[in-house]
C-alpha positions as semicolon CSV with decimal commas, in nm:
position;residue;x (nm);y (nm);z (nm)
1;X;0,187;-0,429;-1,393
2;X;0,014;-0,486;-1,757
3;X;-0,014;-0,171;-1,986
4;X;-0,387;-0,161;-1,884
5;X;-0,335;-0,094;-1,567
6;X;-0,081;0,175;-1,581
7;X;-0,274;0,389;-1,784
8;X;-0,576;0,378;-1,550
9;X;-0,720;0,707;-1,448
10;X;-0,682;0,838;-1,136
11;X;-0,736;1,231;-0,996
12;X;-0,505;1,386;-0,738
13;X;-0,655;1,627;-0,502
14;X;-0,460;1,923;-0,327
15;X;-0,624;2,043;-0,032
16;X;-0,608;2,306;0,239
17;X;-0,769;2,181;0,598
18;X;-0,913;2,450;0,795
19;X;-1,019;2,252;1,127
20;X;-0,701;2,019;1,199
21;X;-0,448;1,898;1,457
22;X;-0,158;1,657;1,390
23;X;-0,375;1,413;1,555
24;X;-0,706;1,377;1,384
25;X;-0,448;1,463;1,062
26;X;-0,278;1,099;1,094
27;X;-0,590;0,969;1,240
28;X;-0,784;1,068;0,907
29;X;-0,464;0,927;0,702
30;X;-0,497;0,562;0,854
31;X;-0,877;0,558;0,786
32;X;-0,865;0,688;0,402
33;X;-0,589;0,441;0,335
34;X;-0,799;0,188;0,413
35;X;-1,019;0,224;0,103
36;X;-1,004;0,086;-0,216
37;X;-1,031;0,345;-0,382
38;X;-0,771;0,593;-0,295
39;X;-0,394;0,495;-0,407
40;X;-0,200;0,745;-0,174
41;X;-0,312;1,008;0,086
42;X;-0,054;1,247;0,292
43;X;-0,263;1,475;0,465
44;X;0,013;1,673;0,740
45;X;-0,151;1,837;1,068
46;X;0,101;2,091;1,104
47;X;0,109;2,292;0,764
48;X;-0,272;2,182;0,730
49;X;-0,272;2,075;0,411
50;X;-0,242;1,713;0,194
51;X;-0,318;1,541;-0,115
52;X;-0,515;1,230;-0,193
53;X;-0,459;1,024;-0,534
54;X;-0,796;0,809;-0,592
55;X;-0,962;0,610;-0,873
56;X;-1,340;0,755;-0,965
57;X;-1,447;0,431;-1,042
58;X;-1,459;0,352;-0,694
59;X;-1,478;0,650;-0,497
60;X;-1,624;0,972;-0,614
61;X;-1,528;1,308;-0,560
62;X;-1,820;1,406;-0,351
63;X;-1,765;1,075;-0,147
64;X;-1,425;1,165;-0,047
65;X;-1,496;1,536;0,052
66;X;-1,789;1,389;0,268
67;X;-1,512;1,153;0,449
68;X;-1,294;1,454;0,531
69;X;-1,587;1,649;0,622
70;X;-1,460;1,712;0,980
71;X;-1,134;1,875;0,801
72;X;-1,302;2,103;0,669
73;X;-1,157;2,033;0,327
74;X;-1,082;2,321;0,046
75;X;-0,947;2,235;-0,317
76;X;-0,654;2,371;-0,397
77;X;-0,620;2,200;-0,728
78;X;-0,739;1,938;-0,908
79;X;-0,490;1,657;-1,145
80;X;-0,570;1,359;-1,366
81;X;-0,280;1,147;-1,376
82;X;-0,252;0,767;-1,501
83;X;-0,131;0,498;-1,273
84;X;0,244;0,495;-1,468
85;X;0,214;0,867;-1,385
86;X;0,194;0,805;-0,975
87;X;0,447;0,542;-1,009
88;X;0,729;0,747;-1,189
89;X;0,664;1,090;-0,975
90;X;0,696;0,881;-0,696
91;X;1,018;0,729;-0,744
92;X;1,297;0,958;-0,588
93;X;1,552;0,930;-0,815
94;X;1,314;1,016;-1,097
95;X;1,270;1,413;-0,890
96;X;1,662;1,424;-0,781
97;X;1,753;1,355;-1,167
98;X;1,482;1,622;-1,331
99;X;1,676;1,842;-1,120
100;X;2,031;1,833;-1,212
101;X;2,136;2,057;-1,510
102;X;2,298;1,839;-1,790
């Protein structure tokens, strides 16, 4: 990846589902990460809640909440994070190592 790219802007979501089943859940999962514009979704049925990383550029807020509309989505908080951001909190070792005590 060039430096451009990892510092691209992105905004995490945390949300709270009030109408879901594990179904429709991984359902709604396969459809969002179909777009271009969202970098990683988890949404999970069961403790009815999720997050979805996405670029503003190409999806905007107000476009996403319409798309999980049926969810009935709430924000629990909002994030801006760069791409070199999502890749290092996503690497495992990188929350195993923060961690351990020195």
């Amino acid at each position: 990846m060039t430096g451009t790219v990892l510092k691209k802007g992105l905004m995490r979501l945390d949300l709270k589902f009030g109408n879901i089943t594990p179904e429709n859940a991984q359902i709604k999962q396969y459809e969002l990460e179909k777009d271009t514009g969202i970098w990683r979704v988890f949404i999970n049925g069961y403790a009815k809640n999720g997050f979805v990383v996405f670029d503003e550029e190409v999806l905007s807020k107000g476009r996403l909440m319409e798309m999980l509309g049926d969810l009935a989505p709430e924000i629990k908080s909002v994030k801006r994070l760069t791409v070199a951001d999502l890749v290092e909190e996503s690497m495992s070792w990188n929350r195993i190592l923060g961690k351990m005590k020195p």
